Amino acid sequence: MDTTPLFTNDTIVFGLLMISLGFVFYTESIKTGFWPKFYKIVPGLFMAYMIPAILTTSGLISPEWTTVSENGVETEGSSSLYYIASRYLLPAALVLMTLSIDLRAVFNLGWKALVMFFTGTIGIVIGGPIAILLIAAIYPDAVGGVGTDAVWRGLSTLAGSWIGGGANQTAMLEIYEYNQAKYGAMVFVDIVVANIWMAIVLIGIGKRDRINKWLKADTSSIEELKEKVSTFSEKVKRNPSLTDIMIIGAIAFGAVGMAHLCSGFLAPYFDGIVANIENLTVRNIFTFLGSSFFWMISIATLIAVLLSYTKAKNYEGAGASKFGSVFIYILVATIGMKMDLTLIFDNMWLIAIGLVWMTIHALLLIGVAKLIKAPYFFLAVGSQANVGGAASAPIVASAFHPSLATVGVLLAVFGYAIGTIAAIGCTILMELAAMG
């Protein structure tokens, strides 16, 4: 089937995404009439994500497509925009947003951040088997399949993705040997369900004061960190010169280049070490160390933390984190572009499993947040560090304040480390549930 969108040229598509972002920011700046009421309900960040999704759904743009020629030859096509945004702009944004960080203040956020992160992990681990049991009670065939076609084997890849990231997802595919011809459906469920949940989290950010009031949350440590960064920012604030902007670019993309250089050595090096581990389970637990994306994000953040102890942090006064925010919004638009809203109606039963699974994850997070009076920030970032990983946890964290992006990265990197072992635990429970 020919699925070619109207625009396949990435330059044109990028132009449309930038017009979408410009429209969001322009309408958000209007102080009278319809728009202020609209943005009171729907956050700008959600719109930055949703407009590209609508463009994809309408067939104007697409992340991937198949072109069928007159003589029936199929050609696969794809957009490179998400790859560029996640590999170049995301690490650059993390560097610029972390420049002015006060690491001690980040650690002062306390134990609630970790509790919410682990609650998110537990929610994914127990959510999978419970979802299988509930859906099996309604439609047993949805969780059936034998041998390599067993649905629980495919769902193991979701557990890997939703606790860790792409490397953990691939590790689970290798461990449980799910039929790769059917794997595309699982990737699709991953994208749809994770994106629906991210959309809900983004809407929640706009209502965070009301949510925090309901949770009876103590937000003092977060406000203290925001206050520290804002005070520092005001102290060093200046009208940026062309030299300032060029140096900010040099810091950001110099660090990105260094991160790519180092990850190019470290990922293959650790890949070789991990490949030589004889025990298959142990080998797959450490697969994430062979991921160049993991090393690239980690090294970029480490460089930025080191720079925060130098005079480079003064470039916050020339708007370093604002440039970082621009890159983050471009990344959000490219993530939104991956979402075709009509596809939600395909694979309805698999989607149903995913939605029940994510609901259990969400309910557990809400319950624990209420119990320990954790702010919505910890709930949102703790969840995204699991479900979205290093690409979306900083987006959600920086929506609260640019200085908080580092918290998202630190938790997401933690997710990579425990992703495979936790996903194995989840899959054992899912196999028992499917057989029950």
PDB file of C-alpha atoms in Angstrom, residues 174 267-280 282-284 286-287 289-290:
ATOM      1  CA  GLU A 174      16.988 -11.148  21.719  1.00  0.00           C
ATOM      2  CA  ALA A 267      29.983   1.902  22.780  1.00  0.00           C
ATOM      3  CA  PRO A 268      31.963  -0.589  20.585  1.00  0.00           C
ATOM      4  CA  TYR A 269      34.470  -1.157  23.433  1.00  0.00           C
ATOM      5  CA  PHE A 270      31.767  -2.114  25.944  1.00  0.00           C
ATOM      6  CA  ASP A 271      29.848  -3.969  23.227  1.00  0.00           C
ATOM      7  CA  GLY A 272      32.905  -6.206  22.805  1.00  0.00           C
ATOM      8  CA  ILE A 273      33.224  -6.776  26.559  1.00  0.00           C
ATOM      9  CA  VAL A 274      29.502  -7.547  26.950  1.00  0.00           C
ATOM     10  CA  ALA A 275      29.526  -9.904  23.935  1.00  0.00           C
ATOM     11  CA  ASN A 276      32.173 -12.023  25.705  1.00  0.00           C
ATOM     12  CA  ILE A 277      30.038 -12.583  28.831  1.00  0.00           C
ATOM     13  CA  GLU A 278      29.086 -16.253  28.724  1.00  0.00           C
ATOM     14  CA  ASN A 279      25.897 -16.095  30.787  1.00  0.00           C
ATOM     15  CA  LEU A 280      23.147 -15.001  28.356  1.00  0.00           C
ATOM     16  CA  VAL A 282      23.972 -11.305  32.464  1.00  0.00           C
ATOM     17  CA  ARG A 283      25.065 -10.393  28.938  1.00  0.00           C
ATOM     18  CA  ASN A 284      21.657  -8.945  28.076  1.00  0.00           C
ATOM     19  CA  PHE A 286      24.479  -5.014  30.304  1.00  0.00           C
ATOM     20  CA  THR A 287      23.477  -4.572  26.635  1.00  0.00           C
ATOM     21  CA  LEU A 289      26.514  -0.287  27.681  1.00  0.00           C
ATOM     22  CA  GLY A 290      26.870  -0.992  23.959  1.00  0.00           C
TER      23      GLY A 290
END
